[in-house]
Short mmCIF file of C-alpha atoms in Angstrom, two decimals:
data_model
loop_
_atom_site.label_atom_id
_atom_site.label_comp_id
_atom_site.label_asym_id
_atom_site.label_seq_id
_atom_site.Cartn_x
_atom_site.Cartn_y
_atom_site.Cartn_z
CA MET A 16 35.21 -2.09 -45.14
CA LYS A 17 32.93 -4.72 -43.62
CA TYR A 18 33.55 -8.32 -44.46
CA SER A 19 32.40 -11.67 -43.10
CA LEU A 20 34.45 -14.43 -41.52
CA PHE A 21 33.67 -16.61 -44.54
CA ALA A 22 35.00 -13.98 -46.94
CA GLY A 23 38.20 -13.50 -44.93
CA LEU A 24 38.79 -17.25 -44.85
CA SER A 25 37.98 -17.63 -48.57
CA TRP A 26 40.55 -15.21 -49.92
CA ARG A 27 43.18 -16.63 -47.56
CA MET A 28 42.51 -20.14 -48.90
CA LEU A 29 42.69 -18.78 -52.45
CA LEU A 30 46.12 -17.24 -51.79
CA ILE A 31 47.34 -20.51 -50.24
CA VAL A 32 46.19 -22.48 -53.31
CA LEU A 33 47.86 -19.98 -55.63
CA ALA A 34 51.11 -20.09 -53.60
CA PHE A 35 51.37 -23.89 -53.65
CA SER A 36 50.27 -24.03 -57.30
CA GLY A 37 53.06 -21.57 -58.13
CA MET A 38 55.52 -23.70 -56.15
CA ALA A 39 54.51 -26.83 -58.09
CA PHE A 40 54.75 -25.03 -61.43
CA ALA A 41 58.18 -23.58 -60.62
CA LEU A 42 59.61 -26.90 -59.45
CA ALA A 43 58.18 -28.70 -62.49
CA ASN A 44 59.97 -26.25 -64.81
CA GLY A 45 63.29 -26.35 -62.92
CA TYR A 46 62.94 -23.03 -61.11
CA PHE A 47 64.07 -24.35 -57.74
CA TYR A 48 64.49 -21.05 -55.88
CA SER A 49 61.28 -19.63 -57.24
CA GLY A 50 59.46 -22.79 -56.13
CA LEU A 51 61.09 -22.56 -52.69
CA LEU A 52 59.95 -18.93 -52.34
CA ALA A 53 56.41 -19.78 -53.42
CA GLY A 54 56.33 -22.71 -50.96
CA THR A 55 57.59 -20.49 -48.13
CA ILE A 56 54.88 -17.96 -48.90
CA GLY A 57 52.31 -20.78 -48.90
CA PHE A 58 53.42 -22.03 -45.48
CA VAL A 59 53.39 -18.48 -44.07
CA LEU A 60 49.87 -18.03 -45.40
CA CYS A 61 48.85 -21.34 -43.77
CA ALA A 62 50.26 -20.19 -40.43
CA GLU A 63 48.48 -16.81 -40.73
CA THR A 64 45.22 -18.53 -41.67
CA TRP A 65 45.54 -20.81 -38.66
CA GLN A 66 46.07 -17.78 -36.41
CA PHE A 67 43.09 -16.09 -38.05
CA ILE A 68 40.87 -19.13 -37.37
CA ARG A 69 42.28 -19.58 -33.86
CA HIS A 70 41.67 -15.96 -32.85
CA GLY A 71 38.17 -16.13 -34.24
CA LEU A 72 37.37 -19.33 -32.36
CA LEU A 73 38.88 -17.92 -29.15
CA PHE A 74 36.79 -14.74 -29.46
CA TYR A 75 33.62 -16.74 -30.09
CA ASP A 76 34.37 -19.12 -27.22
CA LYS A 77 35.29 -16.33 -24.79
CA ALA A 78 32.24 -14.22 -25.66
CA ILE A 79 29.82 -17.17 -25.46
CA MET A 80 31.26 -18.44 -22.16
CA ALA A 81 31.03 -14.91 -20.69
CA MET A 82 27.34 -14.68 -21.64
CA LEU A 83 26.62 -18.19 -20.32
CA HIS A 84 28.17 -17.41 -16.93
CA ASP A 85 27.02 -13.76 -16.73
CA ASP A 86 30.66 -12.67 -16.42
CA TYR A 87 31.10 -9.43 -18.32
CA SER A 88 34.39 -8.36 -16.75
CA ALA A 89 36.33 -9.18 -19.93
CA GLY A 90 36.88 -6.54 -22.58
CA PHE A 91 37.39 -7.07 -26.32
CA PRO A 92 39.42 -4.92 -28.71
CA VAL A 93 37.53 -2.24 -30.56
CA ARG A 94 38.61 -3.76 -33.89
CA TYR A 95 36.03 -6.49 -33.36
CA ARG A 96 33.32 -3.81 -33.59
CA GLU A 97 33.57 -3.97 -37.37
CA GLY A 98 34.21 -6.78 -39.78
CA ALA A 99 33.80 -10.51 -39.29
CA TYR A 100 32.93 -10.39 -35.57
CA LYS A 101 30.59 -7.39 -35.54
CA ASN A 102 27.36 -9.34 -34.81
CA LEU A 103 28.91 -11.29 -31.92
CA TYR A 104 30.55 -8.12 -30.58
CA ASP A 105 27.17 -6.28 -30.63
CA LEU A 106 25.39 -9.25 -29.03
CA TYR A 107 27.98 -9.44 -26.24
CA HIS A 108 27.73 -5.74 -25.41
CA ARG A 109 23.94 -5.76 -25.59
CA GLN A 110 23.83 -8.65 -23.11
CA LYS A 111 26.39 -6.83 -20.96
CA GLU A 112 24.26 -3.65 -20.83
CA GLN A 113 21.13 -5.67 -20.06
CA LYS A 114 22.92 -7.48 -17.23
CA PHE A 115 24.12 -4.19 -15.76
CA ARG A 116 20.57 -2.83 -15.91
CA GLU A 117 19.29 -5.94 -14.11
CA VAL A 118 21.97 -5.57 -11.43
CA SER A 119 21.08 -1.89 -11.00
CA ARG A 120 17.38 -2.71 -10.66
CA GLU A 121 18.18 -5.47 -8.16
CA MET A 122 20.24 -3.03 -6.08
CA ILE A 123 17.37 -0.53 -6.09
CA TYR A 124 14.84 -3.21 -5.12
CA GLN A 125 17.13 -4.44 -2.36
CA ALA A 126 17.48 -0.89 -1.04
CA ILE A 127 13.68 -0.47 -1.08
CA PHE A 128 13.07 -3.81 0.67
CA ASN A 129 15.70 -3.07 3.31
CA ASN A 130 14.30 0.39 4.08
CA VAL A 131 10.70 -0.76 4.54
CA ASP A 132 9.52 -1.04 8.17
CA THR A 133 7.77 -4.31 7.40
CA GLY A 134 9.19 -7.80 7.69
CA ILE A 135 9.50 -9.33 4.21
CA LEU A 136 10.29 -13.00 3.63
CA ILE A 137 10.15 -14.65 0.19
CA LEU A 138 10.45 -18.43 -0.14
CA LYS A 139 11.13 -20.20 -3.42
CA SER A 140 9.99 -23.76 -4.10
CA GLY A 141 12.62 -26.15 -5.40
CA PRO A 142 13.16 -29.88 -5.92
CA ASP A 143 14.83 -30.15 -2.50
CA GLY A 144 12.27 -28.09 -0.58
CA ARG A 145 11.97 -24.38 -0.04
CA ASP A 146 14.83 -21.90 -0.22
CA VAL A 147 14.87 -18.43 1.33
CA PHE A 148 14.88 -16.30 -1.80
CA LEU A 149 14.87 -12.97 0.06
CA MET A 150 14.83 -11.74 3.66
CA ASN A 151 14.95 -7.99 4.20
CA ASP A 152 16.98 -6.26 6.92
CA TYR A 153 13.92 -5.42 9.04
CA PHE A 154 12.89 -9.09 9.27
CA SER A 155 16.44 -10.18 10.11
CA ARG A 156 16.99 -7.41 12.66
CA PHE A 157 13.57 -7.53 14.37
CA PHE A 158 13.48 -11.31 14.79
CA GLY A 159 17.22 -11.67 15.40
CA VAL A 160 17.61 -14.10 12.50
CA PRO A 161 20.68 -14.26 10.23
CA LYS A 162 19.98 -14.23 6.51
CA VAL A 163 19.88 -17.99 6.01
CA SER A 164 19.42 -19.56 2.60
CA ARG A 165 17.25 -22.55 3.58
CA PHE A 166 13.80 -22.73 5.16
CA ASP A 167 14.99 -25.68 7.27
CA LEU A 168 17.61 -23.41 8.86
CA LEU A 169 15.00 -20.73 9.54
CA LYS A 170 13.07 -23.26 11.65
CA ASN A 171 15.92 -23.28 14.18
CA TYR A 172 15.34 -19.58 14.89
CA LEU A 173 11.56 -19.19 14.47
CA PRO A 174 9.99 -22.62 15.01
CA ASP A 175 6.49 -21.30 15.86
CA PHE A 176 6.37 -19.08 12.79
CA CYS A 177 7.63 -21.79 10.43
CA ALA A 178 5.18 -24.30 11.91
CA GLU A 179 2.36 -21.81 11.27
CA LEU A 180 3.35 -21.59 7.59
CA GLU A 181 3.63 -25.38 7.24
CA ASN A 182 0.29 -26.00 8.99
CA SER A 183 -1.41 -23.64 6.54
CA ASN A 184 0.31 -25.50 3.68
CA PHE A 185 1.82 -22.21 2.56
CA ALA A 186 -1.59 -20.91 1.53
CA GLU A 187 -2.53 -17.33 0.76
CA ARG A 188 -3.91 -15.59 3.86
CA LYS A 189 -4.22 -12.37 5.82
CA SER A 190 -4.59 -12.95 9.53
CA PRO A 191 -2.96 -12.37 12.92
CA VAL A 192 -0.21 -14.77 13.96
CA SER A 193 1.69 -15.24 17.24
CA ILE A 194 5.49 -15.43 16.99
CA ARG A 195 7.86 -16.13 19.86
CA ILE A 196 11.18 -14.30 19.57
CA GLU A 197 13.89 -16.22 21.45
CA GLU A 198 12.70 -16.67 25.06
CA GLN A 199 10.30 -13.71 25.09
CA GLU A 200 6.52 -13.88 25.34
CA PRO A 201 4.76 -14.49 22.01
CA GLN A 202 3.96 -11.32 20.07
CA THR A 203 1.05 -10.87 17.69
CA PHE A 204 1.65 -9.79 14.12
CA ILE A 205 -0.51 -9.20 11.08
CA MET A 206 0.66 -11.64 8.42
CA GLN A 207 -0.20 -11.26 4.74
CA ALA A 208 0.92 -14.14 2.53
CA SER A 209 0.54 -14.57 -1.22
CA VAL A 210 1.73 -17.01 -3.89
CA THR A 211 3.33 -15.90 -7.17
CA LYS A 212 4.28 -18.31 -9.96
CA SER A 213 6.86 -17.71 -12.69
CA PHE A 214 8.67 -19.85 -15.22
CA GLU A 215 11.41 -20.38 -12.60
CA GLY A 216 9.06 -21.80 -9.99
CA GLU A 217 6.69 -20.76 -7.20
CA TYR A 218 7.38 -17.92 -4.77
CA TYR A 219 5.69 -17.58 -1.38
CA ILE A 220 5.72 -13.94 -0.21
CA VAL A 221 5.17 -13.17 3.49
CA LEU A 222 4.69 -9.66 4.92
CA LEU A 223 4.73 -9.21 8.71
CA ASP A 224 3.62 -6.11 10.59
CA SER A 225 3.56 -5.66 14.35
CA ILE A 226 0.00 -4.99 15.53
CA GLN A 227 1.32 -2.45 18.02
CA ARG A 228 3.11 -0.58 15.22
CA VAL A 229 -0.03 -0.62 13.07
CA ILE A 230 -2.08 0.74 15.97
CA GLU A 231 0.50 3.45 16.70
CA LYS A 232 0.53 4.43 13.03
CA LYS A 233 -3.27 4.71 12.95
CA GLU A 234 -3.27 6.70 16.21
CA LYS A 235 -0.62 9.06 14.84
CA GLU A 236 -2.59 9.59 11.64
CA ALA A 237 -5.76 10.26 13.68
CA TRP A 238 -3.96 12.82 15.86
CA ILE A 239 -2.46 14.57 12.84
CA ASN A 240 -5.88 14.79 11.17
CA LEU A 241 -7.44 16.05 14.40
CA MET A 242 -4.75 18.70 14.85
CA LYS A 243 -5.29 19.87 11.27
CA ILE A 244 -9.02 20.28 11.89
CA ILE A 245 -8.53 22.07 15.22
CA SER A 246 -5.88 24.38 13.73
CA HIS A 247 -8.16 25.13 10.79
CA GLU A 248 -11.10 26.01 13.04
CA LEU A 249 -8.98 28.16 15.36
CA MET A 250 -7.33 30.08 12.53
CA ASN A 251 -10.69 30.66 10.82
CA SER A 252 -11.90 32.40 13.97
CA LEU A 253 -8.75 34.00 15.39
CA THR A 254 -7.62 35.62 12.11
CA PRO A 255 -10.79 37.75 11.59
CA ILE A 256 -11.00 38.50 15.34
CA ARG A 257 -7.44 39.87 15.33
CA SER A 258 -8.05 41.85 12.15
CA LEU A 259 -11.26 43.39 13.50
CA SER A 260 -9.66 44.15 16.86
CA GLN A 261 -6.86 46.05 15.09
CA SER A 262 -9.45 48.02 13.10
CA LEU A 263 -11.33 48.88 16.31
CA GLN A 264 -8.12 50.11 17.92
CA ASP A 265 -7.49 52.40 14.94
CA ILE A 266 -11.04 53.80 15.12
CA LEU A 267 -10.91 54.40 18.88
CA ALA A 268 -7.56 56.16 18.51
CA GLN A 269 -9.27 58.92 16.49
CA PRO A 270 -10.14 62.20 18.32
CA SER A 271 -13.77 61.83 17.25
CA ILE A 272 -15.85 58.95 15.95
CA SER A 273 -18.16 59.56 13.02
CA ALA A 274 -21.52 57.87 12.51
CA GLU A 275 -20.02 55.70 9.78
CA ASP A 276 -17.23 54.58 12.12
CA GLN A 277 -19.79 53.80 14.82
CA SER A 278 -21.61 51.57 12.36
CA ASP A 279 -18.30 49.81 11.57
CA VAL A 280 -17.67 49.33 15.29
CA ARG A 281 -21.07 47.72 15.80
CA GLU A 282 -20.59 45.39 12.81
CA SER A 283 -17.07 44.45 13.94
CA LEU A 284 -18.23 43.70 17.48
CA ALA A 285 -21.11 41.59 16.12
CA THR A 286 -18.67 39.62 13.97
CA ILE A 287 -16.33 39.09 16.94
CA VAL A 288 -19.24 37.84 19.07
CA ASN A 289 -20.31 35.52 16.24
CA ARG A 290 -16.81 34.03 15.86
CA THR A 291 -16.34 33.62 19.62
CA ASP A 292 -19.73 31.86 19.80
CA HIS A 293 -18.52 29.56 17.02
CA LEU A 294 -15.32 28.82 18.95
CA GLN A 295 -17.30 28.16 22.11
CA SER A 296 -19.57 25.76 20.21
CA PHE A 297 -16.50 24.06 18.73
CA VAL A 298 -14.95 23.60 22.20
CA GLU A 299 -18.24 22.31 23.62
CA ASN A 300 -18.47 19.74 20.83
CA TYR A 301 -14.90 18.67 21.53
CA ARG A 302 -15.78 18.22 25.21
CA LYS A 303 -18.70 16.02 24.22
CA LEU A 304 -16.29 13.73 22.41
CA THR A 305 -13.57 13.65 25.05
CA ILE A 306 -15.69 13.62 28.23
CA LEU A 307 -18.33 11.00 27.47
CA PRO A 308 -20.31 10.09 30.64
CA THR A 309 -20.16 6.47 31.77
CA PRO A 310 -23.25 4.71 30.34
CA ASP A 311 -26.08 4.31 32.89
CA LYS A 312 -27.34 0.99 31.57
CA SER A 313 -30.82 -0.41 31.92
CA TYR A 314 -33.01 -2.83 30.00
CA PHE A 315 -35.34 -1.26 27.44
CA ASP A 316 -37.11 -2.10 24.20
CA ILE A 317 -35.04 -0.84 21.28
CA ALA A 318 -38.14 -0.76 19.04
CA ALA A 319 -39.87 1.61 21.49
CA LEU A 320 -36.77 3.86 21.63
CA VAL A 321 -36.58 4.01 17.83
CA ALA A 322 -40.30 4.81 17.67
CA GLU A 323 -39.74 7.76 20.02
CA SER A 324 -36.83 8.99 17.89
CA LEU A 325 -38.93 8.68 14.73
CA GLN A 326 -41.68 10.72 16.40
CA VAL A 327 -39.19 13.55 16.80
CA MET A 328 -37.81 13.18 13.25
CA ARG A 329 -41.13 12.53 11.45
CA PRO A 330 -42.03 16.18 10.61
CA ALA A 331 -38.64 16.75 8.98
CA MET A 332 -38.93 13.44 7.09
CA GLN A 333 -42.41 14.33 5.82
CA ALA A 334 -41.15 17.73 4.68
CA GLU A 335 -38.48 15.96 2.61
CA SER A 336 -40.98 13.31 1.33
CA ILE A 337 -38.89 10.48 2.81
CA GLU A 338 -40.50 7.03 2.85
CA LEU A 339 -39.77 5.06 6.03
CA HIS A 340 -39.62 1.25 6.32
CA ASN A 341 -39.52 0.25 9.99
CA ASP A 342 -39.19 -3.54 10.40
CA LEU A 343 -38.28 -3.49 14.10
CA GLU A 344 -40.37 -5.81 16.26
CA GLU A 345 -41.51 -4.90 19.75
CA GLY A 346 -39.83 -6.77 22.60
CA THR A 347 -36.28 -6.49 21.22
CA MET A 348 -34.53 -5.83 24.54
CA VAL A 349 -31.07 -4.34 24.98
CA HIS A 350 -28.97 -3.42 28.01
CA ALA A 351 -27.66 0.12 27.39
CA ASP A 352 -27.89 3.78 28.33
CA ARG A 353 -31.27 4.79 26.94
CA GLY A 354 -30.43 8.49 26.60
CA GLN A 355 -27.09 7.93 24.88
CA PHE A 356 -28.48 5.27 22.61
CA GLY A 357 -31.37 7.55 21.62
CA GLN A 358 -28.79 10.15 20.61
CA VAL A 359 -27.04 7.56 18.40
CA VAL A 360 -30.31 6.69 16.63
CA ILE A 361 -31.16 10.36 16.01
CA ASN A 362 -27.62 11.07 14.75
CA LEU A 363 -27.78 8.19 12.25
CA LEU A 364 -31.29 9.13 11.08
CA THR A 365 -30.16 12.74 10.61
CA ASN A 366 -27.16 11.50 8.63
CA SER A 367 -29.47 9.44 6.37
CA MET A 368 -31.81 12.39 5.82
CA HIS A 369 -28.96 14.60 4.61
CA ALA A 370 -27.69 11.80 2.34
CA LEU A 371 -31.15 11.66 0.66
CA LYS A 372 -31.26 15.34 -0.31
CA GLY A 373 -31.68 15.74 -4.05
CA ARG A 374 -32.16 12.00 -4.59
CA PRO A 375 -35.07 10.78 -6.78
CA LYS A 376 -35.71 7.84 -4.47
CA LYS A 377 -35.84 8.76 -0.77
CA GLU A 378 -36.19 5.75 1.52
CA ILE A 379 -34.89 4.83 4.98
CA TYR A 380 -34.94 1.24 6.27
CA LEU A 381 -34.69 0.10 9.89
CA SER A 382 -34.25 -3.53 10.93
CA ALA A 383 -32.70 -5.67 13.66
CA ARG A 384 -31.45 -9.24 13.87
CA ARG A 385 -29.84 -11.55 16.41
CA GLU A 386 -26.76 -13.61 15.53
CA ASN A 387 -24.23 -15.39 17.78
CA ASN A 388 -25.44 -13.69 20.98
CA ARG A 389 -25.23 -10.29 19.28
CA LEU A 390 -27.89 -7.76 18.38
CA TYR A 391 -27.46 -5.92 15.08
CA LEU A 392 -29.46 -2.73 14.50
CA VAL A 393 -29.32 -1.63 10.85
CA ILE A 394 -30.21 1.85 9.57
CA SER A 395 -29.87 2.15 5.79
CA ASP A 396 -30.91 4.62 3.11
CA THR A 397 -30.98 5.02 -0.67
CA GLY A 398 -28.77 8.12 -0.57
CA LYS A 399 -25.76 8.94 -2.69
CA GLY A 400 -23.49 6.74 -0.59
CA ILE A 401 -20.05 7.45 0.81
CA GLU A 402 -17.38 8.41 -1.71
CA ASN A 403 -14.21 6.32 -1.77
CA GLU A 404 -12.05 9.38 -1.03
CA ILE A 405 -13.69 10.01 2.37
CA ARG A 406 -14.53 6.52 3.59
CA ASP A 407 -11.59 6.47 6.00
CA LYS A 408 -12.51 9.92 7.36
CA ILE A 409 -16.22 9.78 8.18
CA PHE A 410 -15.60 8.84 11.84
CA LEU A 411 -12.90 11.50 12.32
CA PRO A 412 -13.86 14.29 14.74
CA PHE A 413 -15.18 17.46 13.06
CA PHE A 414 -14.98 15.99 9.56
CA THR A 415 -18.11 16.87 7.61
CA THR A 416 -19.21 17.40 4.02
CA ARG A 417 -22.09 19.69 5.05
CA LYS A 418 -21.70 23.45 5.31
CA ASP A 419 -23.90 23.57 8.42
CA GLY A 420 -22.51 20.38 10.01
CA ALA A 421 -20.38 20.22 13.15
CA GLY A 422 -18.75 16.94 12.18
CA ILE A 423 -19.24 15.18 15.52
CA GLY A 424 -22.42 13.16 14.96
CA LEU A 425 -20.83 9.97 13.61
CA THR A 426 -17.77 10.30 15.86
CA LEU A 427 -19.93 10.70 18.97
CA SER A 428 -22.18 7.81 17.90
CA LYS A 429 -19.15 5.56 17.38
CA ASN A 430 -17.74 6.51 20.81
CA ILE A 431 -21.08 5.81 22.52
CA VAL A 432 -21.49 2.40 20.87
CA GLU A 433 -17.88 1.45 21.73
CA ALA A 434 -18.45 2.58 25.33
CA HIS A 435 -21.20 -0.05 25.43
CA GLY A 436 -18.78 -2.75 24.28
CA GLY A 437 -20.07 -2.79 20.70
CA TYR A 438 -19.06 -1.29 17.40
CA LEU A 439 -20.48 0.91 14.64
CA SER A 440 -19.69 0.03 11.02
CA TYR A 441 -20.97 0.96 7.58
CA ALA A 442 -21.21 -0.53 4.11
CA THR A 443 -22.18 0.82 0.68
CA ASP A 444 -23.57 -1.62 -1.86
CA ALA A 445 -25.98 -1.59 -4.80
CA GLY A 446 -27.21 1.98 -4.30
CA LYS A 447 -27.74 1.50 -0.58
CA THR A 448 -25.70 2.74 2.38
CA GLU A 449 -26.19 1.08 5.75
CA PHE A 450 -24.87 1.72 9.23
CA VAL A 451 -24.80 -1.28 11.55
CA ILE A 452 -24.80 -1.04 15.35
CA CYS A 453 -23.63 -4.24 17.02
CA LEU A 454 -24.31 -4.81 20.74
CA LEU A 455 -24.17 -7.74 23.10
CA ASN A 456 -27.59 -9.36 23.13
CA PRO A 457 -28.33 -10.02 26.83
CA GLU A 458 -29.93 -13.39 27.35
CA ALA A 459 -31.08 -12.50 30.84
CA ALA A 460 -33.19 -9.53 29.77
CA PRO A 461 -36.52 -9.30 31.58
CA GLU A 462 -39.60 -10.33 29.68
CA MET A 463 -41.96 -7.64 28.43
CA SER A 464 -45.15 -7.51 30.50
#
């Protein structure tokens, strides 16, 4: 039966009062031995009550001290689960379970942090400066730094890195940073830093990635994607060729060939020729990407080159009712391979035309601008834009969303522009997709006559 501490103490006090009252009554009426017995019982009850209070206070004190110091190694008898101490017993075990869950989560987080191939350093602000709240194994191992607890101690091992953090006033950033490891040459890393505040204070989180490792990861991903595409194309052609070849062998093994079998032979051979032509085209496109001729540069007017490209594309644009806005000014000189650059312009215009199919508003815009000794040629359209799912794939070789596309136009254009020391980028904003070609803007270009 459940009872409270107050109830247990109350009936004990009542028995004590009754015992001593009985002792007084017995002594007053000359019953000496009866009074002595009642007094003895009263003193025994006092001793038991004291033990009852003492055990209760010890249990309360022990349970509260354990919760204050997060020390849940102590165990309490099951009898405390019911009765006067039930609430404290339940509170203690609830706190104990919560603490164990927190420790388990911390162990899991530590395991995750220590198995990530990225340097992680978390600093915590305090009244005496910054403490190292967390340093994962990769950071410690890669930089040869023991897991110190103070930022001041970290300066002894990585002075350049710590100075970089202090000079930025521990601000949020994402930028390259040079770090010298021991006596080696400085290495460049991508550093991403952020600030998180909690009721305990401010945390400064630093993630460090080696640029070389990032590049290798991107190269590996590109090769894997390329191999998938090549394997897909090869299997799409080799599987039917092998199947048809087996069928032809079976037909030719017959003692006589009927007219129907002859028709099957002709159709099979036509299919084999078609698939081999497709493979040959695929290989030729791959050669275009891998064996790009060295640019034969000369000075020419980019506006004139674009005008020639538009002359070629104009009939197709008129058939699709595409409105063209050409804001290029004559005399915009560049130093590049005219033939290769013309191919880039046609590829980008073709890409825009396909993006406009089925759109209510069909417009293509061409413009150029000079900034910081650079020439930017912009080709934009009001097409459907580039979906988020494929934005990191549009420059991959042979990747295309068109059934009749080879998937090399944008890749080849990007390779050509990069071979000229520039870059090709894109952006999608407010119902408009634009491709930007950036080239060095030669100051010594000859004047137009």
